[in-house]
């Protein structure tokens, strides 16, 4: 009650503020004013909610399994614009999947949706806790947290508001967590221990693209790296690119490919490269005007191509780990047989990084010297691809386990 009174009180001030922020105003309006007629009225739906790109990328196997095992249509909502774009690319042609932007937990819009369609299940990917969505949704359907995790960073914050979270958790029918530690933490926050299960990480069920030898050879030629080694830095964050450039300067006969997590950082990276007196090309410029001249750094300024570059890499660094972000996907380079190098900040990939280090199929570094030593080690003693394949095989089927528990609840 207080939550909605506070929202109602703040709405007028929010809209006055947004009048001076066109981008933010567009963001809010796109979520509060959506056309429900694209949904099939009174039809049965499973509602899946994701926050952003990461969650959208990991639900492929789950969506496929839901479509195979249940007759309902799927309503997929996404919070961020980038996540929505990726979802559109993946699912817009699927007749059984409807895509919406998440309506900012607005109780009036949520009521309209629940009255317009019949929701049989709500699936919250990872730990998306929205009070109105959970309170209202529990009156219409069962709610499940899937691929749940409680990070080191969020756990203390959740503990401070456990008095708010615990009543919400009582409305949830099942918690399907990534690890035993995540299970223990969510129970400490108030989840019923009889409703909490460890089902593993959906990331292992992702269907990664495969690329032919011809595709990879053509890409190497296109980026002028037939003879040079390829050093791919994926999903880099602010503060990491300068370190990577310093490491690159110590390498011989190598092309550095920087793939920033957010494209708005491309001008910042260009400035860093220029100040380092290194030659570079942006991918979109190279696509428009293929060059015969070699360059030292390729800056990837488009979405959706990181995996293709991982497939041809000799050295891979995974970003968000040298600065306190918590890390991005370590599984993507591994799928292509590449041992990831990563920094010490691993809270988002904690369990996976531990397994990778225990199996010696990836490397953690803390400074430039360790980075260079690891690159030299990989050159002389590459990791067995059989070990990587065994790692994937032993962790798969999280989606199947999740559906099995869901059917029992």
Tab-separated table of C-alpha atoms in Angstrom:
chain	number	residue	atom	x	y	z
A	1	UNK	CA	0.000	0.000	0.000
A	2	UNK	CA	2.710	2.500	1.044
A	3	UNK	CA	4.737	1.511	-2.037
A	4	UNK	CA	1.916	2.530	-4.394
A	5	UNK	CA	1.049	5.678	-2.422
A	6	UNK	CA	4.668	6.754	-2.718
A	7	UNK	CA	4.693	5.998	-6.446
A	8	UNK	CA	1.470	8.001	-6.920
A	9	UNK	CA	2.926	10.930	-5.018
A	10	UNK	CA	6.160	10.905	-7.048
A	11	UNK	CA	4.629	10.481	-10.531
A	12	UNK	CA	3.830	14.215	-11.128
A	13	UNK	CA	7.340	15.257	-10.097
A	14	UNK	CA	8.839	12.505	-12.235
A	15	UNK	CA	7.008	13.658	-15.364
A	16	UNK	CA	7.973	17.301	-14.769
A	17	UNK	CA	11.604	16.188	-14.466
A	18	UNK	CA	11.329	14.041	-17.598
A	19	UNK	CA	10.112	16.991	-19.685
A	20	UNK	CA	13.734	18.142	-19.638
A	21	UNK	CA	15.136	14.654	-20.343
A	22	UNK	CA	13.753	13.519	-23.742
A	23	UNK	CA	15.540	10.147	-23.757
A	24	UNK	CA	14.337	9.245	-20.280
A	25	UNK	CA	10.830	10.483	-21.120
A	26	UNK	CA	10.772	8.191	-24.150
A	27	UNK	CA	11.994	5.299	-21.988
A	28	UNK	CA	9.125	5.788	-19.503
A	29	UNK	CA	6.401	6.405	-22.108
A	30	UNK	CA	7.372	3.305	-24.095
A	31	UNK	CA	6.749	1.244	-20.973
A	32	UNK	CA	3.629	2.915	-19.647
A	33	UNK	CA	1.750	3.169	-22.961
A	34	UNK	CA	1.773	-0.129	-24.857
A	35	UNK	CA	-0.799	-1.669	-27.174
A	36	UNK	CA	-2.270	-4.765	-25.526
A	37	UNK	CA	-4.171	-5.679	-28.678
A	38	UNK	CA	-1.068	-7.467	-29.965
A	39	UNK	CA	-1.838	-10.085	-27.296
A	40	UNK	CA	-4.517	-12.729	-27.848
A	41	UNK	CA	-7.358	-11.704	-25.526
A	42	UNK	CA	-8.222	-14.236	-22.786
A	43	UNK	CA	-5.624	-16.660	-24.163
A	44	UNK	CA	-3.325	-18.546	-21.774
A	45	UNK	CA	0.227	-17.234	-21.411
A	46	UNK	CA	3.419	-18.010	-19.536
A	47	UNK	CA	4.921	-14.638	-18.588
A	48	UNK	CA	8.731	-14.532	-18.578
A	49	UNK	CA	10.429	-11.384	-17.299
A	50	UNK	CA	14.083	-10.538	-18.005
A	51	UNK	CA	16.081	-7.504	-17.010
A	52	UNK	CA	18.482	-7.035	-19.909
A	53	UNK	CA	20.687	-8.558	-22.605
A	54	UNK	CA	22.350	-11.135	-20.366
A	55	UNK	CA	19.069	-12.674	-19.253
A	56	UNK	CA	17.635	-12.665	-22.787
A	57	UNK	CA	20.712	-14.472	-24.077
A	58	UNK	CA	20.480	-17.280	-21.537
A	59	UNK	CA	16.776	-18.210	-21.819
A	60	UNK	CA	16.867	-19.866	-25.268
A	61	UNK	CA	16.822	-23.438	-23.974
A	62	UNK	CA	14.191	-22.587	-21.353
A	63	UNK	CA	11.893	-20.980	-23.938
A	64	UNK	CA	12.290	-23.944	-26.272
A	65	UNK	CA	11.488	-26.371	-23.446
A	66	UNK	CA	8.438	-24.347	-22.340
A	67	UNK	CA	7.089	-24.297	-25.889
A	68	UNK	CA	7.570	-28.051	-26.218
A	69	UNK	CA	6.095	-29.000	-22.829
A	70	UNK	CA	3.228	-26.515	-22.495
A	71	UNK	CA	0.456	-25.273	-24.786
A	72	UNK	CA	0.432	-21.689	-23.538
A	73	UNK	CA	1.742	-18.738	-25.505
A	74	UNK	CA	4.651	-16.787	-24.021
A	75	UNK	CA	4.650	-13.135	-22.991
A	76	UNK	CA	8.256	-11.978	-22.718
A	77	UNK	CA	8.915	-8.644	-21.010
A	78	UNK	CA	12.277	-6.887	-20.858
A	79	UNK	CA	13.353	-3.897	-18.783
A	80	UNK	CA	16.175	-2.331	-20.842
A	81	UNK	CA	16.113	-1.052	-24.417
A	82	UNK	CA	19.162	-3.090	-25.443
A	83	UNK	CA	17.588	-6.227	-23.991
A	84	UNK	CA	14.371	-5.499	-25.882
A	85	UNK	CA	16.293	-5.085	-29.169
A	86	UNK	CA	18.033	-8.432	-28.692
A	87	UNK	CA	14.699	-10.077	-27.816
A	88	UNK	CA	13.153	-8.624	-30.989
A	89	UNK	CA	15.983	-10.060	-33.079
A	90	UNK	CA	15.526	-13.469	-31.494
A	91	UNK	CA	11.772	-13.858	-31.118
A	92	UNK	CA	9.791	-11.291	-33.139
A	93	UNK	CA	8.964	-13.855	-35.861
A	94	UNK	CA	7.756	-16.482	-33.390
A	95	UNK	CA	3.943	-16.613	-33.435
A	96	UNK	CA	3.782	-18.005	-29.902
A	97	UNK	CA	5.916	-15.268	-28.313
A	98	UNK	CA	4.746	-11.692	-27.648
A	99	UNK	CA	7.317	-9.072	-26.672
A	100	UNK	CA	6.661	-6.128	-24.360
A	101	UNK	CA	8.731	-3.655	-22.429
A	102	UNK	CA	8.279	-4.188	-18.688
A	103	UNK	CA	5.693	-1.609	-17.472
A	104	UNK	CA	7.831	-0.311	-14.574
A	105	UNK	CA	5.813	-2.196	-11.947
A	106	UNK	CA	2.851	0.126	-12.509
A	107	UNK	CA	-0.106	-1.537	-10.788
A	108	UNK	CA	-2.743	-0.126	-13.173
A	109	UNK	CA	-1.000	-1.434	-16.286
A	110	UNK	CA	-0.242	-4.766	-14.647
A	111	UNK	CA	-3.940	-5.160	-13.759
A	112	UNK	CA	-4.889	-4.423	-17.365
A	113	UNK	CA	-2.537	-7.127	-18.619
A	114	UNK	CA	-3.702	-9.717	-16.074
A	115	UNK	CA	-7.321	-8.963	-16.968
A	116	UNK	CA	-6.644	-9.055	-20.706
A	117	UNK	CA	-4.901	-12.445	-20.789
A	118	UNK	CA	-4.817	-15.557	-18.585
A	119	UNK	CA	-1.384	-15.969	-17.026
A	120	UNK	CA	-0.697	-19.518	-15.840
A	121	UNK	CA	2.924	-19.079	-14.797
A	122	UNK	CA	5.219	-16.130	-14.112
A	123	UNK	CA	8.937	-16.774	-14.497
A	124	UNK	CA	11.354	-14.188	-13.114
A	125	UNK	CA	14.832	-14.693	-14.551
A	126	UNK	CA	17.586	-14.418	-11.950
A	127	UNK	CA	16.410	-12.116	-9.121
A	128	UNK	CA	13.929	-9.622	-10.535
A	129	UNK	CA	11.967	-8.535	-7.440
A	130	UNK	CA	9.119	-6.135	-8.284
A	131	UNK	CA	6.557	-5.735	-5.440
A	132	UNK	CA	3.435	-5.025	-7.539
A	133	UNK	CA	4.289	-7.665	-10.103
A	134	UNK	CA	4.766	-10.340	-7.432
A	135	UNK	CA	1.842	-9.330	-5.196
A	136	UNK	CA	-0.616	-8.973	-8.055
A	137	UNK	CA	0.743	-11.842	-10.140
A	138	UNK	CA	0.385	-14.314	-7.269
A	139	UNK	CA	-3.405	-13.745	-7.360
A	140	UNK	CA	-3.548	-14.977	-10.946
A	141	UNK	CA	-0.805	-17.569	-11.302
A	142	UNK	CA	2.165	-19.367	-9.801
A	143	UNK	CA	5.441	-17.418	-9.692
A	144	UNK	CA	8.898	-18.934	-10.076
A	145	UNK	CA	12.378	-17.453	-9.768
A	146	UNK	CA	14.526	-19.218	-12.367
A	147	UNK	CA	18.336	-19.210	-12.616
A	148	UNK	CA	18.257	-17.353	-9.311
A	149	UNK	CA	21.377	-15.897	-7.819
A	150	UNK	CA	22.245	-13.604	-4.912
A	151	UNK	CA	25.581	-11.885	-5.534
A	152	UNK	CA	28.088	-10.814	-2.876
A	153	UNK	CA	27.168	-7.204	-3.641
A	154	UNK	CA	23.393	-7.596	-3.438
A	155	UNK	CA	23.212	-9.960	-0.446
A	156	UNK	CA	23.999	-7.318	2.246
A	157	UNK	CA	21.550	-4.893	0.627
A	158	UNK	CA	18.785	-7.492	0.512
A	159	UNK	CA	19.450	-8.352	4.164
A	160	UNK	CA	18.766	-4.737	5.152
A	161	UNK	CA	15.320	-4.900	3.554
A	162	UNK	CA	14.548	-8.534	4.348
A	163	UNK	CA	11.422	-7.356	6.180
A	164	UNK	CA	10.113	-6.191	2.784
A	165	UNK	CA	11.419	-9.144	0.787
A	166	UNK	CA	10.206	-11.968	3.040
A	167	UNK	CA	6.443	-11.293	2.487
A	168	UNK	CA	7.097	-11.154	-1.270
A	169	UNK	CA	8.968	-14.461	-1.155
A	170	UNK	CA	5.948	-16.073	0.504
A	171	UNK	CA	4.045	-15.464	-2.766
A	172	UNK	CA	6.591	-17.380	-4.846
A	173	UNK	CA	5.952	-21.057	-5.611
A	174	UNK	CA	9.497	-22.106	-6.430
A	175	UNK	CA	13.063	-20.785	-6.309
A	176	UNK	CA	15.377	-22.493	-8.814
A	177	UNK	CA	18.873	-21.330	-7.906
A	178	UNK	CA	22.209	-21.540	-9.709
A	179	UNK	CA	24.275	-22.874	-6.773
A	180	UNK	CA	24.127	-24.161	-3.203
A	181	UNK	CA	25.395	-20.802	-1.960
A	182	UNK	CA	22.593	-18.989	-3.794
A	183	UNK	CA	20.135	-21.440	-2.235
A	184	UNK	CA	21.490	-20.813	1.256
A	185	UNK	CA	21.379	-17.051	0.804
A	186	UNK	CA	17.813	-16.871	-0.463
A	187	UNK	CA	16.665	-19.036	2.445
A	188	UNK	CA	18.401	-16.648	4.851
A	189	UNK	CA	16.494	-13.802	3.183
A	190	UNK	CA	13.186	-15.485	3.933
A	191	UNK	CA	12.428	-18.022	1.214
A	192	UNK	CA	10.720	-21.249	2.325
A	193	UNK	CA	13.494	-23.868	2.279
A	194	UNK	CA	11.047	-26.484	0.969
A	195	UNK	CA	10.518	-24.381	-2.163
A	196	UNK	CA	14.204	-23.766	-2.949
A	197	UNK	CA	16.109	-26.034	-5.367
A	198	UNK	CA	19.521	-25.989	-7.039
A	199	UNK	CA	19.032	-26.496	-10.781
A	200	UNK	CA	22.315	-25.099	-12.130
A	201	UNK	CA	23.037	-22.256	-14.511
A	202	UNK	CA	21.031	-21.764	-17.718
A	203	UNK	CA	24.159	-20.324	-19.323
A	204	UNK	CA	25.376	-23.876	-19.925
A	205	UNK	CA	22.262	-24.559	-22.011
A	206	UNK	CA	22.805	-21.630	-24.364
A	207	UNK	CA	22.907	-22.609	-28.039
A	208	UNK	CA	25.994	-20.781	-29.245
A	209	UNK	CA	26.452	-20.097	-32.932
A	210	UNK	CA	28.952	-22.258	-34.776
A	211	UNK	CA	31.132	-20.933	-37.565
A	212	UNK	CA	32.634	-22.861	-40.455
A	213	UNK	CA	36.358	-22.936	-41.197
A	214	UNK	CA	35.584	-20.873	-44.291
A	215	UNK	CA	33.705	-18.250	-42.220
A	216	UNK	CA	36.625	-17.935	-39.831
A	217	UNK	CA	39.232	-17.769	-42.599
A	218	UNK	CA	37.235	-15.061	-44.380
A	219	UNK	CA	36.980	-13.044	-41.151
A	220	UNK	CA	40.733	-13.292	-40.540
A	221	UNK	CA	41.419	-12.048	-44.066
A	222	UNK	CA	38.850	-9.276	-43.730
A	223	UNK	CA	40.527	-7.875	-40.592
A	224	UNK	CA	44.012	-8.207	-42.144
A	225	UNK	CA	45.187	-10.887	-39.722
A	226	UNK	CA	46.141	-13.884	-41.849
A	227	UNK	CA	49.542	-14.133	-40.172
A	228	UNK	CA	49.130	-12.125	-36.979
A	229	UNK	CA	47.849	-13.527	-33.688
A	230	UNK	CA	44.435	-12.259	-32.635
A	231	UNK	CA	43.892	-10.869	-29.133
A	232	UNK	CA	40.165	-10.360	-28.430
A	233	UNK	CA	39.086	-8.272	-25.433
A	234	UNK	CA	35.357	-8.915	-25.001
A	235	UNK	CA	32.770	-6.850	-23.103
A	236	UNK	CA	35.325	-4.350	-21.839
A	237	UNK	CA	34.330	-1.713	-19.307
A	238	UNK	CA	35.658	1.754	-18.506
A	239	UNK	CA	39.114	1.528	-16.940
A	240	UNK	CA	40.068	-1.728	-18.662
A	241	UNK	CA	40.911	-0.557	-22.183
A	242	UNK	CA	43.999	1.414	-21.127
A	243	UNK	CA	45.345	-1.695	-19.327
A	244	UNK	CA	44.682	-3.833	-22.386
A	245	UNK	CA	46.464	-1.354	-24.650
A	246	UNK	CA	49.497	-1.388	-22.324
A	247	UNK	CA	49.595	-5.194	-22.466
A	248	UNK	CA	49.147	-5.156	-26.245
A	249	UNK	CA	52.154	-2.854	-26.690
A	250	UNK	CA	54.355	-5.634	-25.282
A	251	UNK	CA	53.124	-8.207	-27.794
A	252	UNK	CA	54.601	-8.884	-31.211
A	253	UNK	CA	52.831	-9.722	-34.458
A	254	UNK	CA	49.400	-9.344	-32.833
A	255	UNK	CA	46.105	-7.615	-33.666
A	256	UNK	CA	44.061	-6.329	-30.710
A	257	UNK	CA	40.262	-6.427	-31.093
A	258	UNK	CA	38.392	-4.403	-28.465
A	259	UNK	CA	34.694	-5.165	-28.081
A	260	UNK	CA	33.197	-2.744	-25.520
A	261	UNK	CA	30.186	-3.832	-23.483
A	262	UNK	CA	28.441	-0.523	-24.279
A	263	UNK	CA	28.777	1.076	-27.711
A	264	UNK	CA	28.537	4.615	-26.345
A	265	UNK	CA	32.098	4.110	-25.068
A	266	UNK	CA	33.557	3.791	-28.574
A	267	UNK	CA	34.647	7.489	-28.809
A	268	UNK	CA	36.391	7.152	-25.418
A	269	UNK	CA	38.305	4.093	-26.665
A	270	UNK	CA	39.233	5.889	-29.885
A	271	UNK	CA	40.765	8.687	-27.828
A	272	UNK	CA	42.786	6.197	-25.775
A	273	UNK	CA	44.117	4.516	-28.919
A	274	UNK	CA	45.007	7.844	-30.570
A	275	UNK	CA	46.831	8.990	-27.440
A	276	UNK	CA	48.816	5.738	-27.533
A	277	UNK	CA	49.958	6.511	-31.104
A	278	UNK	CA	48.533	3.253	-32.418
A	279	UNK	CA	46.691	2.739	-35.707
A	280	UNK	CA	43.105	1.516	-35.610
A	281	UNK	CA	39.910	0.913	-37.547
A	282	UNK	CA	36.305	0.768	-36.421
A	283	UNK	CA	34.475	-2.313	-37.637
A	284	UNK	CA	31.641	-0.396	-39.310
A	285	UNK	CA	34.136	1.786	-41.190
A	286	UNK	CA	36.042	-1.307	-42.317
A	287	UNK	CA	32.809	-2.881	-43.551
A	288	UNK	CA	31.976	0.220	-45.601
A	289	UNK	CA	35.509	0.676	-46.955
A	290	UNK	CA	37.618	-2.495	-46.787
A	291	UNK	CA	41.242	-1.472	-46.393
A	292	UNK	CA	44.377	-3.057	-47.801
A	293	UNK	CA	46.460	-1.456	-45.043
A	294	UNK	CA	47.128	-3.212	-41.761
A	295	UNK	CA	46.091	-1.579	-38.507
A	296	UNK	CA	47.067	-2.444	-34.944
A	297	UNK	CA	43.671	-2.270	-33.211
A	298	UNK	CA	40.136	-3.031	-34.358
A	299	UNK	CA	37.370	-1.351	-32.331
A	300	UNK	CA	34.097	-3.242	-32.672
A	301	UNK	CA	31.300	-0.665	-32.805
A	302	UNK	CA	28.330	-2.932	-33.509
A	303	UNK	CA	26.306	-5.435	-31.496
A	304	UNK	CA	26.090	-9.192	-31.859
A	305	UNK	CA	29.497	-10.099	-33.297
A	306	UNK	CA	31.590	-10.852	-30.201
A	307	UNK	CA	31.176	-14.624	-30.474
A	308	UNK	CA	32.380	-14.620	-34.065
A	309	UNK	CA	35.553	-12.839	-32.977
A	310	UNK	CA	36.004	-15.249	-30.061
A	311	UNK	CA	35.930	-18.106	-32.578
A	312	UNK	CA	39.071	-16.838	-34.346
A	313	UNK	CA	40.959	-15.588	-31.274
A	314	UNK	CA	44.354	-16.789	-30.101
A	315	UNK	CA	44.069	-14.882	-26.810
A	316	UNK	CA	40.823	-13.911	-25.059
A	317	UNK	CA	40.227	-11.494	-22.203
A	318	UNK	CA	36.744	-11.219	-20.651
A	319	UNK	CA	35.824	-7.746	-19.447
A	320	UNK	CA	34.170	-6.432	-16.320
A	321	UNK	CA	36.810	-8.303	-14.302
A	322	UNK	CA	39.711	-5.844	-14.024
A	323	UNK	CA	37.335	-3.203	-12.627
A	324	UNK	CA	34.702	-3.747	-9.952
A	325	UNK	CA	31.837	-4.784	-12.246
A	326	UNK	CA	31.805	-8.493	-11.512
A	327	UNK	CA	32.528	-10.074	-14.863
A	328	UNK	CA	30.749	-11.064	-18.061
A	329	UNK	CA	30.295	-14.459	-19.721
A	330	UNK	CA	33.299	-16.754	-19.350
A	331	UNK	CA	31.444	-19.533	-21.138
A	332	UNK	CA	31.321	-17.809	-24.532
A	333	UNK	CA	35.068	-18.023	-25.264
A	334	UNK	CA	35.224	-21.499	-23.698
A	335	UNK	CA	32.567	-22.768	-26.100
A	336	UNK	CA	34.898	-21.855	-28.968
A	337	UNK	CA	37.787	-23.668	-27.297
A	338	UNK	CA	39.496	-20.524	-26.006
A	339	UNK	CA	40.791	-20.305	-22.429
A	340	UNK	CA	39.549	-17.013	-20.963
A	341	UNK	CA	41.854	-14.648	-19.127
A	342	UNK	CA	40.068	-12.557	-16.498
A	343	UNK	CA	40.751	-10.215	-13.617
A	344	UNK	CA	39.955	-10.532	-9.876
A	345	UNK	CA	36.419	-9.047	-9.890
A	346	UNK	CA	34.251	-12.111	-10.433
A	347	UNK	CA	31.147	-11.683	-8.284
A	348	UNK	CA	28.783	-12.135	-11.257
A	349	UNK	CA	30.541	-15.298	-12.436
A	350	UNK	CA	31.782	-16.543	-9.089
A	351	UNK	CA	30.881	-20.222	-9.287
A	352	UNK	CA	31.742	-20.627	-12.958
A	353	UNK	CA	35.112	-18.904	-12.488
A	354	UNK	CA	35.933	-21.214	-9.542
A	355	UNK	CA	35.188	-24.280	-11.655
A	356	UNK	CA	37.233	-22.907	-14.538
A	357	UNK	CA	40.237	-22.255	-12.300
A	358	UNK	CA	39.955	-25.642	-10.566
A	359	UNK	CA	39.970	-27.376	-13.942
A	360	UNK	CA	42.816	-25.198	-15.262
A	361	UNK	CA	40.860	-24.168	-18.353
A	362	UNK	CA	41.100	-20.416	-17.688
A	363	UNK	CA	43.362	-17.947	-15.920
A	364	UNK	CA	42.914	-15.201	-13.343
A	365	UNK	CA	45.360	-12.296	-13.447
A	366	UNK	CA	45.845	-9.263	-11.223
A	367	UNK	CA	48.312	-7.079	-13.106
A	368	UNK	CA	50.106	-6.477	-16.388
A	369	UNK	CA	53.005	-8.814	-15.573
A	370	UNK	CA	50.662	-11.726	-14.789
A	371	UNK	CA	48.697	-10.927	-17.949
A	372	UNK	CA	51.806	-11.173	-20.153
A	373	UNK	CA	53.030	-14.340	-18.404
A	374	UNK	CA	49.629	-15.977	-18.983
A	375	UNK	CA	49.655	-15.083	-22.687
A	376	UNK	CA	53.113	-16.668	-22.985
A	377	UNK	CA	51.911	-19.764	-21.100
A	378	UNK	CA	48.915	-20.194	-23.407
A	379	UNK	CA	51.227	-20.008	-26.408
A	380	UNK	CA	53.496	-22.785	-25.130
A	381	UNK	CA	50.887	-24.904	-23.320
A	382	UNK	CA	47.358	-24.481	-24.743
A	383	UNK	CA	44.425	-25.961	-22.831
A	384	UNK	CA	42.955	-29.247	-24.079
A	385	UNK	CA	39.644	-28.720	-25.887
A	386	UNK	CA	38.513	-32.106	-24.537
A	387	UNK	CA	38.682	-30.707	-20.987
A	388	UNK	CA	36.520	-27.756	-22.046
A	389	UNK	CA	33.937	-30.032	-23.720
A	390	UNK	CA	33.766	-32.216	-20.596
A	391	UNK	CA	33.163	-29.104	-18.474
A	392	UNK	CA	30.156	-28.121	-20.599
A	393	UNK	CA	28.737	-31.636	-20.678
A	394	UNK	CA	28.832	-32.030	-16.892
A	395	UNK	CA	26.872	-28.787	-16.327
A	396	UNK	CA	24.153	-28.947	-18.975
A	397	UNK	CA	20.371	-29.522	-18.688
A	398	UNK	CA	19.554	-26.723	-16.215
A	399	UNK	CA	16.434	-25.883	-18.259
A	400	UNK	CA	15.227	-29.488	-18.132
A	401	UNK	CA	15.745	-29.671	-14.352
A	402	UNK	CA	13.913	-26.369	-13.903
A	403	UNK	CA	10.865	-27.495	-15.897
A	404	UNK	CA	10.770	-30.794	-14.008
A	405	UNK	CA	10.620	-29.036	-10.617
A	406	UNK	CA	8.148	-26.494	-11.977
A	407	UNK	CA	5.757	-29.241	-13.042
A	408	UNK	CA	5.907	-30.766	-9.561
A	409	UNK	CA	5.020	-27.517	-7.769
